[in-house]
Coordinates of C-alpha atoms and ligand atoms in Angstrom, one line a residue:
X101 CA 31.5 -12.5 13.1
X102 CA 28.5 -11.8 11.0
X103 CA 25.6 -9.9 12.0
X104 CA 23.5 -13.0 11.4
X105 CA 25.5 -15.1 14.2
X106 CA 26.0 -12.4 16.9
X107 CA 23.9 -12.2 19.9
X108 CA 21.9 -8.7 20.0
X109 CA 19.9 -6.8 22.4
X110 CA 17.3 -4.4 21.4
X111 CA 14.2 -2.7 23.0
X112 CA 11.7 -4.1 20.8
X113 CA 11.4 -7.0 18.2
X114 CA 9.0 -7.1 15.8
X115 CA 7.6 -10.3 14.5
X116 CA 6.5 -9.4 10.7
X117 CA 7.2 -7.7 8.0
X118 CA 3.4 -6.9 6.9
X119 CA 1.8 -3.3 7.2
X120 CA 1.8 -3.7 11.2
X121 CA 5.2 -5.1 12.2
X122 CA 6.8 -2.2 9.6
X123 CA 4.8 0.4 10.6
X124 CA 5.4 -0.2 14.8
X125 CA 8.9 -0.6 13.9
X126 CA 9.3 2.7 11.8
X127 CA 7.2 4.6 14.6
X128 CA 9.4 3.0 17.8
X129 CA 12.6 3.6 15.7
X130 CA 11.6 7.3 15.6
X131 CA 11.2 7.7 19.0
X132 CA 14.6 6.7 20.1
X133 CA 14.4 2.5 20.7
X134 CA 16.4 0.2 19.6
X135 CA 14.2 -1.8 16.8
X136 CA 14.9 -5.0 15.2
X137 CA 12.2 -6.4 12.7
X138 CA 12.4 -10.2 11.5
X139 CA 10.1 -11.3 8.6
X140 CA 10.2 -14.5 7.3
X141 CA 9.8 -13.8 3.4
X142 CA 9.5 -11.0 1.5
X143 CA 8.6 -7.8 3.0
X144 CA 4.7 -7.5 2.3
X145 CA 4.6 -10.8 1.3
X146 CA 1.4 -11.6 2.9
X147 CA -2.1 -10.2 3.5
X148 CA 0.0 -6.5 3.5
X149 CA -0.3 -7.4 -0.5
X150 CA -3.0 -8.9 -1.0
X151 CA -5.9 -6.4 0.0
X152 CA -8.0 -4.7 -2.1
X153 CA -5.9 -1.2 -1.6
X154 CA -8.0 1.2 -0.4
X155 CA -7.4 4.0 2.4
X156 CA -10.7 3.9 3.8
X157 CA -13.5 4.1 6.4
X158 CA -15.0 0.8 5.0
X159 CA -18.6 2.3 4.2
X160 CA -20.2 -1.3 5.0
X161 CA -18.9 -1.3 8.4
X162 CA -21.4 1.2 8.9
X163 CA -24.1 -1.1 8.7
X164 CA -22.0 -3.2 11.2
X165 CA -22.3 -0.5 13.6
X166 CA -18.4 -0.4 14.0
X167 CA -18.8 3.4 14.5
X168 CA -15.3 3.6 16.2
X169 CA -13.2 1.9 13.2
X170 CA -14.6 3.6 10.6
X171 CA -14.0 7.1 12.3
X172 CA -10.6 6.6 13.0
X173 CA -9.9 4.7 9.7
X174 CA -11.5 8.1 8.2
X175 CA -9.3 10.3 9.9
X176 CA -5.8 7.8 9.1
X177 CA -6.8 8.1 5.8
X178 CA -6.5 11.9 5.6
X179 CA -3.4 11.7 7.6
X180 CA -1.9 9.3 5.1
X181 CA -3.3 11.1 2.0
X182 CA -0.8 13.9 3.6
X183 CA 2.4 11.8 4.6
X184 CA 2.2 10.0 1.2
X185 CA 1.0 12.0 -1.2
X186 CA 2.9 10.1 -3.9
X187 CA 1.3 6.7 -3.1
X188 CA -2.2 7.6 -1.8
X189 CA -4.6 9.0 -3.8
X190 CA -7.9 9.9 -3.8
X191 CA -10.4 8.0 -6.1
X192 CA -14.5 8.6 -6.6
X193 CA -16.3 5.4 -6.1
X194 CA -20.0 5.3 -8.1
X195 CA -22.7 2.9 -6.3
X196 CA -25.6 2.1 -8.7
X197 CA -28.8 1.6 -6.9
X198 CA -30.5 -1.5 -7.5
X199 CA -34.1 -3.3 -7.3
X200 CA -34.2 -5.0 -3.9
X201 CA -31.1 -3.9 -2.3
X202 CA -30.2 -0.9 -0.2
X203 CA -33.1 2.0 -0.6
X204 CA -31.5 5.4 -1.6
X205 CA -32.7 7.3 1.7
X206 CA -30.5 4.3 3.6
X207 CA -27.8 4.5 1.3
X208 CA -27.9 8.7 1.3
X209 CA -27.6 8.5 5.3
X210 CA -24.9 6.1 5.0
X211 CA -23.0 8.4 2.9
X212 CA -23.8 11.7 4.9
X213 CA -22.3 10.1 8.3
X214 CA -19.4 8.8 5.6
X215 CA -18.9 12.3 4.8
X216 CA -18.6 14.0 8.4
X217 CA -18.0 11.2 11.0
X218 CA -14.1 11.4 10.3
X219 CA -14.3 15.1 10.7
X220 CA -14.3 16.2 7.5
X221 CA -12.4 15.9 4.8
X222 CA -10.4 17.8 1.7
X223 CA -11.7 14.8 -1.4
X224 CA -15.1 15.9 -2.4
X225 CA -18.0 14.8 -0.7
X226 CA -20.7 12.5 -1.8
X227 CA -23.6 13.3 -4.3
X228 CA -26.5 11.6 -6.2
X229 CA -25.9 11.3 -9.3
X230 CA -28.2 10.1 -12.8
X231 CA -26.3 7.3 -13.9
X232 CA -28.4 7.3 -17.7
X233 CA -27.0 10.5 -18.4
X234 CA -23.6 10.9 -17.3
X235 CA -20.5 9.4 -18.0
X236 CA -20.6 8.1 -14.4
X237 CA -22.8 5.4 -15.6
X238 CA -21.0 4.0 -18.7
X239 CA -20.4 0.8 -19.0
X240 CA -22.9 -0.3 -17.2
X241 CA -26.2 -2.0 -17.6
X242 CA -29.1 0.6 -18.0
X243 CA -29.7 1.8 -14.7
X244 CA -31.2 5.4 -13.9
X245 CA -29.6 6.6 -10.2
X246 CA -27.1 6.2 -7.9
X247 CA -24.2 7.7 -5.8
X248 CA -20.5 8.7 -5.8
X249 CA -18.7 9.7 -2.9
X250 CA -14.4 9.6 -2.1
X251 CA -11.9 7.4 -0.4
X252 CA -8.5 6.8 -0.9
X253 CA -6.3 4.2 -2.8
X254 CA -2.9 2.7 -2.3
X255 CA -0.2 0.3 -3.9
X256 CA -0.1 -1.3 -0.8
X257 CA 3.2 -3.6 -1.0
X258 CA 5.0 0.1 -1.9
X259 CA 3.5 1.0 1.9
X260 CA 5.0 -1.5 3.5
X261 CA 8.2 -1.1 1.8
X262 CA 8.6 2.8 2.9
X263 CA 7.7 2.4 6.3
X264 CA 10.7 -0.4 6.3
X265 CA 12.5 1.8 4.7
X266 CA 12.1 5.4 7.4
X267 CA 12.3 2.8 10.3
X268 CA 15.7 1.2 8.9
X269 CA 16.7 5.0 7.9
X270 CA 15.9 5.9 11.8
X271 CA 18.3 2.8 13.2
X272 CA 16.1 0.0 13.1
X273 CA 18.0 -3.6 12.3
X274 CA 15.4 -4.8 9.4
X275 CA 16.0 -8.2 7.9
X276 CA 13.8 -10.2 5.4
X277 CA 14.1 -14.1 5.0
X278 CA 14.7 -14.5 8.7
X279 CA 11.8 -16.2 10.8
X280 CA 11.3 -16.1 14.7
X281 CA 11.3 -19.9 16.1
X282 CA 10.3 -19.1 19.3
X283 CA 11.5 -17.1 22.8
X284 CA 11.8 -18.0 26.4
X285 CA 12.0 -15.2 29.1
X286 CA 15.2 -14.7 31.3
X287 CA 14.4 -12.2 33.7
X288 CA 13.9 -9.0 32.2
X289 CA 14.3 -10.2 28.6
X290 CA 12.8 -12.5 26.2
X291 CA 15.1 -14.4 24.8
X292 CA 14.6 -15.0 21.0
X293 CA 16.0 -17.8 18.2
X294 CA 16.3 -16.5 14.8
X295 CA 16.4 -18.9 11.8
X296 CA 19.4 -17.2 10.7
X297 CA 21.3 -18.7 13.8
X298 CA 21.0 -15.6 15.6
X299 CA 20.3 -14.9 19.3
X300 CA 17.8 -11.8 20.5
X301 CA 17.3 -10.4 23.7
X302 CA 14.5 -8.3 23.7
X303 CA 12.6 -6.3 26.2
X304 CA 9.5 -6.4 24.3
X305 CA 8.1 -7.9 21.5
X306 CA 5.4 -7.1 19.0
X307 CA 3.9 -10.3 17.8
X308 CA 2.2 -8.7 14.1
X309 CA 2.9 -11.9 12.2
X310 CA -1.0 -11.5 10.9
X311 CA -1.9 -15.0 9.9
X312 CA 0.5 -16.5 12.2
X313 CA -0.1 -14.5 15.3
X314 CA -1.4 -17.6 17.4
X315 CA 1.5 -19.9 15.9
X316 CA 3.7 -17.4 17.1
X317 CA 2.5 -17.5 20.5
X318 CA 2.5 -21.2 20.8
X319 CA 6.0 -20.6 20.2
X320 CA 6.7 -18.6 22.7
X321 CA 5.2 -20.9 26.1
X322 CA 6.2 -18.4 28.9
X323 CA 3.8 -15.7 26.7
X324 CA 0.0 -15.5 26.8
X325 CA -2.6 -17.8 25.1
X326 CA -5.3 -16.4 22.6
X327 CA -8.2 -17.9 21.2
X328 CA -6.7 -18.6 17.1
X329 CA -7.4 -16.0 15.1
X330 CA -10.0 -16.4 12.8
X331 CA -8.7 -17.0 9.5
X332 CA -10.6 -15.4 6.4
X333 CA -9.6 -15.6 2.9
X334 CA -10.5 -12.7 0.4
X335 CA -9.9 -13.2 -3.5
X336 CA -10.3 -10.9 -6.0
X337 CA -9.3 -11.1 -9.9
X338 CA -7.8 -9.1 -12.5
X339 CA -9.7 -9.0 -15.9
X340 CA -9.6 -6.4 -18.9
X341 CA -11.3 -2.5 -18.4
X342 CA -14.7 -3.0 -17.8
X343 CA -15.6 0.5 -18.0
X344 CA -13.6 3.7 -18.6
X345 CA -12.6 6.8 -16.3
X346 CA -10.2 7.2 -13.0
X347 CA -13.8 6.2 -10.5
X348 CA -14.1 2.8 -9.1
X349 CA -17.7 1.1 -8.8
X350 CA -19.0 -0.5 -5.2
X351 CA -21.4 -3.5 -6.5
X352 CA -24.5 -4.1 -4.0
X353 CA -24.7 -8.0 -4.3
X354 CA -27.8 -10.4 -3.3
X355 CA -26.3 -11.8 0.1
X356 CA -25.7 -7.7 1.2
X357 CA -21.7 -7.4 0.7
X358 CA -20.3 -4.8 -1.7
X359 CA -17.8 -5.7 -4.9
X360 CA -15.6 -3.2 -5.7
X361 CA -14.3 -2.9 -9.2
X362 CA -11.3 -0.6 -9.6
X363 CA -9.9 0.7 -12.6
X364 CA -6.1 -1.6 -12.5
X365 CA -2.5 -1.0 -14.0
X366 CA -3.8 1.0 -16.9
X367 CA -6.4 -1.5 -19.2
X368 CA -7.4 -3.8 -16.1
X369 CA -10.1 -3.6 -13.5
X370 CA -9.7 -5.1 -10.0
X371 CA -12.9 -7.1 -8.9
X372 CA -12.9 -8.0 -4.8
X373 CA -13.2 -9.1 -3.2
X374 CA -14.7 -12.6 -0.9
X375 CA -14.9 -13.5 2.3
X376 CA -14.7 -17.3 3.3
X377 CA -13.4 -19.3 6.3
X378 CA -10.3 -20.6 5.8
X379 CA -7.9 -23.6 7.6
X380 CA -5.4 -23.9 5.2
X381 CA -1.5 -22.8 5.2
X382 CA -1.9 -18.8 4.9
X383 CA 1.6 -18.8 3.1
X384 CA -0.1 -19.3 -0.4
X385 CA -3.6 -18.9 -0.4
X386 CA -5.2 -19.3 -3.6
X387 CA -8.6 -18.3 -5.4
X388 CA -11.2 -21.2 -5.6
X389 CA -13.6 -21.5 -8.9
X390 CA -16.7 -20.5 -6.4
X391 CA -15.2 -17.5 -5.2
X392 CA -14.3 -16.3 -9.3
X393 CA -17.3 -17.4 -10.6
X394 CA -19.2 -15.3 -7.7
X395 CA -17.2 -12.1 -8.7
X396 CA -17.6 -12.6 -12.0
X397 CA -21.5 -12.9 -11.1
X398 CA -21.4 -9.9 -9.4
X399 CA -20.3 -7.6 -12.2
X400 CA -21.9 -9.1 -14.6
X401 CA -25.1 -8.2 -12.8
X402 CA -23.6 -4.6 -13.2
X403 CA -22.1 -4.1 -16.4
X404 CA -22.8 -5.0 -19.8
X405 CA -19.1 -6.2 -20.8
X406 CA -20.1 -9.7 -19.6
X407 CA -16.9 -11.6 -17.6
X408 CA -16.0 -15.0 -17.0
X409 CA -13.0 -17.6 -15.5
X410 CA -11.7 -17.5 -19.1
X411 CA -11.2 -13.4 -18.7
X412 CA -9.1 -13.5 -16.0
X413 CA -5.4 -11.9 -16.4
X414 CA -4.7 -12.9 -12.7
X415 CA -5.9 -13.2 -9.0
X416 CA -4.7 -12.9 -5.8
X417 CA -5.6 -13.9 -2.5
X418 CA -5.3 -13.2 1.5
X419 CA -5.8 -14.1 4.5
X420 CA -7.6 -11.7 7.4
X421 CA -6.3 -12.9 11.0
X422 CA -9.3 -11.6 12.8
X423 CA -9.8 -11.4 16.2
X424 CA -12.5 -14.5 17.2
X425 CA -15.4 -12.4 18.6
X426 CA -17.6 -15.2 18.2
X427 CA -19.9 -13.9 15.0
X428 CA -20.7 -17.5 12.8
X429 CA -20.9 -15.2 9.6
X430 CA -17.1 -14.7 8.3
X431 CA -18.4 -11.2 6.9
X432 CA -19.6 -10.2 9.6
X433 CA -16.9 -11.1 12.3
X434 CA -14.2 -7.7 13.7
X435 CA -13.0 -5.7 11.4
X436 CA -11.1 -3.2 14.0
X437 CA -8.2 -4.3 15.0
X438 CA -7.4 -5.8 19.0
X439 CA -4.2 -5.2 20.7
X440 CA -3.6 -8.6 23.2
X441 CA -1.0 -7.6 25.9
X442 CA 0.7 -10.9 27.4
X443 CA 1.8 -10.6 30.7
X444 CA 1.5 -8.9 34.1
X445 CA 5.4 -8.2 33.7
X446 CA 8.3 -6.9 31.8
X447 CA 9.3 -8.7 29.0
X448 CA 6.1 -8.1 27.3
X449 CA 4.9 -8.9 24.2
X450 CA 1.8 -7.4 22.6
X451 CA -0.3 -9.4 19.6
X452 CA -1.9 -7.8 17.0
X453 CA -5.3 -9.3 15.9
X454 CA -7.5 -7.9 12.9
X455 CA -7.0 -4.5 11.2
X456 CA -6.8 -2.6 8.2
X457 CA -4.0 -1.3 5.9
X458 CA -5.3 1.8 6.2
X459 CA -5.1 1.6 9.9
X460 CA -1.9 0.7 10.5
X461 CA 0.0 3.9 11.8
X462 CA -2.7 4.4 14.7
X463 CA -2.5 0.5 15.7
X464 CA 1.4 1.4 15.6
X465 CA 0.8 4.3 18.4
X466 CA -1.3 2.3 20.2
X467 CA 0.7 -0.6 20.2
X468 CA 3.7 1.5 21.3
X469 CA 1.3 3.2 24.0
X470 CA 0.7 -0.2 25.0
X471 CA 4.4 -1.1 25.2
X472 CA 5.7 2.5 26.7
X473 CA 5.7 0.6 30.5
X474 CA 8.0 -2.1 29.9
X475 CA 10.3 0.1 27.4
X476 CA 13.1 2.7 27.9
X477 CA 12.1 5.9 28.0
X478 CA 10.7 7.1 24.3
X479 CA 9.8 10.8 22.9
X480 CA 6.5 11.8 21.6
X481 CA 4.0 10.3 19.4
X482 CA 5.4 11.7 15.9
X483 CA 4.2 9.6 12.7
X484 CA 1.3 11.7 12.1
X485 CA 2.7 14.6 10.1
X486 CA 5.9 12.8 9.0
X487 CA 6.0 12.2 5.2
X488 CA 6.7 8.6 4.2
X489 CA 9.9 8.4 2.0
X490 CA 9.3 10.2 -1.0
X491 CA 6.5 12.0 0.6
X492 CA 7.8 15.5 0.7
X493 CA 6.4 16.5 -2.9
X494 CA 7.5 20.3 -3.9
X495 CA 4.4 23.0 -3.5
X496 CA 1.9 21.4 -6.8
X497 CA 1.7 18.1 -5.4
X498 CA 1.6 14.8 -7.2
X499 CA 1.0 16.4 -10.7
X500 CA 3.6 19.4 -10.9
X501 CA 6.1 16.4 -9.8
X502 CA 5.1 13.8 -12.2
X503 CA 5.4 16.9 -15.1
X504 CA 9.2 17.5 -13.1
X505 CA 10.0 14.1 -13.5
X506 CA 9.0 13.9 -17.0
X507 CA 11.4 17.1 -17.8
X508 CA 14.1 16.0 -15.8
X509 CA 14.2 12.3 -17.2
X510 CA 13.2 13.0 -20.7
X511 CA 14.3 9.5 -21.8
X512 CA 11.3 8.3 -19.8
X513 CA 7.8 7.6 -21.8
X514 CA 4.7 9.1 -20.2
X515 CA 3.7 6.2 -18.3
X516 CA 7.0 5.4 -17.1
X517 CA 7.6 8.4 -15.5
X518 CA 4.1 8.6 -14.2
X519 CA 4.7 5.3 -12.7
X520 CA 7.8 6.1 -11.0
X521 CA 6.4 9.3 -9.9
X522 CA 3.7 7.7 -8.1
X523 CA 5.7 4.6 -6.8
X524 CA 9.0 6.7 -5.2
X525 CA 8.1 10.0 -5.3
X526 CA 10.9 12.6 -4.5
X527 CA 13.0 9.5 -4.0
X528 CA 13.0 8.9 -7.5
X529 CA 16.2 10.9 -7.2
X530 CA 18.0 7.7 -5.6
X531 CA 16.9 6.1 -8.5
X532 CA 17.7 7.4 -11.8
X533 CA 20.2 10.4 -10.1
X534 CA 22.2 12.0 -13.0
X535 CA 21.1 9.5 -15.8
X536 CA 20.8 10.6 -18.9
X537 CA 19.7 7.1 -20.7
X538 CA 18.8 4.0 -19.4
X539 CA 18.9 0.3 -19.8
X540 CA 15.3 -0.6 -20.1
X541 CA 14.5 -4.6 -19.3
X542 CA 10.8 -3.8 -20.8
X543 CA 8.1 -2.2 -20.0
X544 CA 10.4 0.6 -18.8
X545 CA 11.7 -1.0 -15.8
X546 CA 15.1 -0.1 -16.1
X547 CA 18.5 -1.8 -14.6
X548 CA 18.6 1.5 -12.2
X549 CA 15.6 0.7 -10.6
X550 CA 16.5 -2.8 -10.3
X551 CA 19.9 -1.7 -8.7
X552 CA 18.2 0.7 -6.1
X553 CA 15.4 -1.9 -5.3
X554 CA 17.9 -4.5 -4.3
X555 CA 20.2 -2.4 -2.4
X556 CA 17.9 0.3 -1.1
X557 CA 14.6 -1.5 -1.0
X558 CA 15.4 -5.2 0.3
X559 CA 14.4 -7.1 -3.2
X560 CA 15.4 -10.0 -3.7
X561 CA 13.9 -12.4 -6.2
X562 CA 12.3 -11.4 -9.6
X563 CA 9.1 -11.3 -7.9
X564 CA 9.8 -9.2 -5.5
X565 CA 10.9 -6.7 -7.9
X566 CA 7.6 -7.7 -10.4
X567 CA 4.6 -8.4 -8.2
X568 CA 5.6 -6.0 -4.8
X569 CA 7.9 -3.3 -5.5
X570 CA 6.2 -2.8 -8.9
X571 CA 3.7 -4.1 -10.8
X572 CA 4.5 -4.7 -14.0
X573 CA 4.5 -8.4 -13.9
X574 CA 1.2 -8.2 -14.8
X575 CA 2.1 -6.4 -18.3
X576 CA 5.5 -8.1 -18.6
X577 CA 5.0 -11.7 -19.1
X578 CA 7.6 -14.2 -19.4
X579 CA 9.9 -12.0 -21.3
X580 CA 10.4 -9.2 -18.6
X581 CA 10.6 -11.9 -15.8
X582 CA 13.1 -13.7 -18.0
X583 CA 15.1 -10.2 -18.3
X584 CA 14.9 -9.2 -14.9
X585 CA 15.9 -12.8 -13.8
X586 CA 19.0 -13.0 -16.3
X587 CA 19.7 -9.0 -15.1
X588 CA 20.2 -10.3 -11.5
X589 CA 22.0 -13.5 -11.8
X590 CA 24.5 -11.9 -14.2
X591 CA 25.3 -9.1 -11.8
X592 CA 25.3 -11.4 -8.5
X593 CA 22.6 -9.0 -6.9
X594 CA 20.2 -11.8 -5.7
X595 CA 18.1 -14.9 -5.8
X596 CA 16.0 -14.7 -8.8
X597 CA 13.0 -17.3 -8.3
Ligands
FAD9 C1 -8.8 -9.7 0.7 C2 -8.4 -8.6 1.6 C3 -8.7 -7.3 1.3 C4 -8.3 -6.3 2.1 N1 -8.6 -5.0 1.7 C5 -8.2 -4.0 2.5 C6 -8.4 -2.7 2.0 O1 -8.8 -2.4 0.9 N2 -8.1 -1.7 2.8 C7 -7.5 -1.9 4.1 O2 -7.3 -0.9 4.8 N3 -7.3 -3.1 4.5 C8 -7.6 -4.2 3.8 N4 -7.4 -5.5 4.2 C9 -6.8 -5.7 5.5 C10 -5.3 -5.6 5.5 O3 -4.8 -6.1 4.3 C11 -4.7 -6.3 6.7 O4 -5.3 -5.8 7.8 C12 -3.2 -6.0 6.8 O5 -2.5 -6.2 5.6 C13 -2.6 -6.9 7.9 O6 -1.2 -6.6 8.0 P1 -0.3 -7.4 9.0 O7 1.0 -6.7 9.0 O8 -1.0 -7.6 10.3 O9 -0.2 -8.9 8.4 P2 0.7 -9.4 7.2 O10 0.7 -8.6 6.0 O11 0.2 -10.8 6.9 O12 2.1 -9.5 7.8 C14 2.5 -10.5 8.7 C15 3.9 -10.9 8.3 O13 4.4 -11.7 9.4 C16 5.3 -12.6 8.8 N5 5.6 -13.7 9.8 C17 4.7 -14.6 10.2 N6 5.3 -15.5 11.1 C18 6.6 -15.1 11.2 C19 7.7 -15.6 11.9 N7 7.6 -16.7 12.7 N8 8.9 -15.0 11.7 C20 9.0 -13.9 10.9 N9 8.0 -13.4 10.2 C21 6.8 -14.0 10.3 C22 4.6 -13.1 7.6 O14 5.5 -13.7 6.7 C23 3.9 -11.8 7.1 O15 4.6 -11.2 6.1 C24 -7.7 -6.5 3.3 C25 -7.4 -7.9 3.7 C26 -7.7 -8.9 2.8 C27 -7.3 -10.3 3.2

């Protein structure tokens, strides 16, 4: 009998293979529980892929007066700058003052709490800056002052991945392309139906299916009813470098949101991102020409490289399952996340609403703390000082390695070793182990990787391979999707689609 048909029991199920659902299940599988986590596509197939990638406090919810989200956001994100040092990394952001927006004293006392309400912080702290006579200002339109201050950035599908990757490493049962229909309760347990044909019991569940958290409950009749989440969609587009230098820029726009424009994949720049109500399917949002022609409107109220729908390399979109609090303005509704518990009695099952990526590990303690009654005994909180995989750099951090990597693997060009640096840090031993050359399918993603990322990192499909677990899809065209296609199907190692 196949895994897939037998009948399992396990402490906790997790419903979703996003930033939440990987990062409860890596934290309960470390304390001791039996973990199984069901995702219905890819892992990070969603809204886990789709953000705009940055570790941080969220300096406009601020203005929202969501005090208590952006202090603990601060301090996550100097908790994950330590457990994945490889991935995370810090990255000045430059906000140009403009006529009619935000006044500098405003913006200066913004920036101070941003500075000390997280409780300090090792990236350098904010400054004003004269934007006419330093190279913090080039590229853009003339425009005399402004500020620069730190948060952190992330390839967020790789984050998903490695927490998948500890929790399975720790015992939990993680399988992709398996959806939860639905679960009735029988005494103790809930009883779940897998689409693989498979049969759960569980003593708890963790509903963090984002988008789909109310479908998921309507699925499950004996659990507890929610108000739908509110679905927003957020687009943002890929163009060529609008500007030069490793610093983002935060764009003040008319109707008070911030753009933020991030230097991308080498000779692109990241512009997001929107906020607009959305009813459709949340499996394959797309970008709407309103939503593109406002980013492009908002840079090119910035910079003098003018943009337009024509420019665009790519775009992405996602949906933000936010808890309904009742706000009519879609920018303005929760950002913090809300933990839903269901019922008076074991089994439970907790819903996540809301949330950030950069969040995600202290929504997995609380969810567990939430949990902890209706579970088997568990140790200690523990994710908080744990390196990610790959996270255990040697003393030097991220740029002794990527010089190591580079001597080690001299076959590799400069930017390919800097990539893999970044992308599996110490873990790039798995990968490329004793080779001495590789097979290179372009734009140095080699037929090791793609071997490791199938059996290590649960790929499947060429895009899994091109769009999550790396990035150079964007770069590669048809010809590397053709190669890495061709590369699977002749070796039997998966799907390619
Ligand atoms: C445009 C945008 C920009 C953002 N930018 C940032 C940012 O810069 N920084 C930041 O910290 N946060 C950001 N966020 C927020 C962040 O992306 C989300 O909070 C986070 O990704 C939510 O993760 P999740 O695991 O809850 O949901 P998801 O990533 O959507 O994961 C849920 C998973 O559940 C699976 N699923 C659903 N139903 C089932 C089922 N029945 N069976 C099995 N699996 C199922 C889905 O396939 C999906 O993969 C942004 C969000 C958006 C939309």
């Amino acid at each position: 009998m196949t895994t897939s048909t037998k009948s399992r029991d396990v402490d906790l199920l997790v419903i979703g293979g996003g930033v939440n659902g990987t990062g409860i299940a890596r934290d309960a599988a470390g304390r001791g529980l039996k973990v199984m986590l069901v995702e219905q596509d890819d892992l990070a197939a969603h809204t886990s892929s789709a953000s705009s990638k940055l570790i941080h406090g969220g300096l406009r919810y601020l203005e929202m007066y969501e005090f208590r989200l952006v202090r603990e956001a601060l301090e996550e994100r100097e908790k994950l700058l330590d457990i994945a040092p490889h991935l995370i990394r810090g990255m000045r952001f430059v906000m140009p003052l403009a006529d009619g927006m935000r006044p500098a004293w405003l913006i200066r006392i913004g920036l101070f709490l941003y500075d000390h309400i997280g409780g300090g912080s090792r990236l350098p702290k904010s400054v004003g800056v004269r934007l006419d006579r330093t190279a913090w200002g080039k590229g853009l339109k003339p425009v005399k002052r402004g500020f620069v201050y730190s948060d952190g950035w992330v390839d967020d599908a790789r984050l998903v991945v490695l927490n998948a990757l500890d929790a399975a490493e720790r015992g939990a049962d993680i399988r992709t392309h398996v959806k939860f229909e639905g679960a009735t309760r029988e005494t103790d347990r809930w009883v779940a139906k897998l689409g693989d044909g498979s049969i759960v019991h569980a003593r708890a569940i963790a509903n963090t299916s984002g988008p789909w958290v109310g479908k998921v409950l309507d699925d499950m009749p004996a659990a507890h009813h929610e108000p739908p989440p509110r679905l927003v969609k957020g687009s943002h587009i890929v163009v060529p470098r609008l500007f030069d230098g490793d610093h983002a820029f935060i764009l003040q726009n008319d109707d008070k949101r911030v753009i933020f424009a991030i230097p991308y994949q080498g000779d692109l720049t990241l512009v997001g991102t929107t906020d607009k109500p959305f009813d459709g399917d949340p499996s394959a949002p797309t970008i709407d020409p309103d939503e593109t022609e406002y980013l492009c409107a908002s840079v090119n109220r910035y910079f003098t490289r003018q943009t337009s729908a024509h420019d665009v390399v790519t775009s992405y979109s996602g949906v933000r399952p936010l808890f309904d609090d009742g706000n009519a303005n879609a920018s303005k509704v929760t950002r913090d996340y809300v933990l839903k518990l269901g019922t008076a009695d074991a089994p439970q099952i907790l819903s996540a609403f809301g949330g950030k990526i950069t969040t995600y590990r202290r929504l997995s303690e609380h969810a567990l703390e939430e949990l902890a009654p209706f579970l088997p005994p568990m140790t200690e909180a523990w994710t908080d000082d744990a390196p990610l995989p790959g996270g255990d750099l040697p003393p030097g951090g991220i740029a002794a390695f990527v010089e190591t990597v580079g001597k080690r693997w001299p076959f590799l060009d400069d930017a390919t070793a800097l990539r893999m640096a970044h992308a599996y840090g110490t873990r790039i031993d798995a990968v490329l182990g004793d080779a001495t050359s590789i097979v290179d399918l372009g734009h140095g993603l080699c037929t090791r990787e793609v071997d490791y990322l199938v059996e290590s990192e649960w790929a499947r499909s060429v895009e899994d391979i091109l769009w999550r677990r790396t990035k150079l899809g964007i770069h590669g065209g048809a010809t590397l999707r053709d190669a890495v296609s061709e590369y699977l199907t002749a070796n039997g190692l998966a799907t390619p689609a």
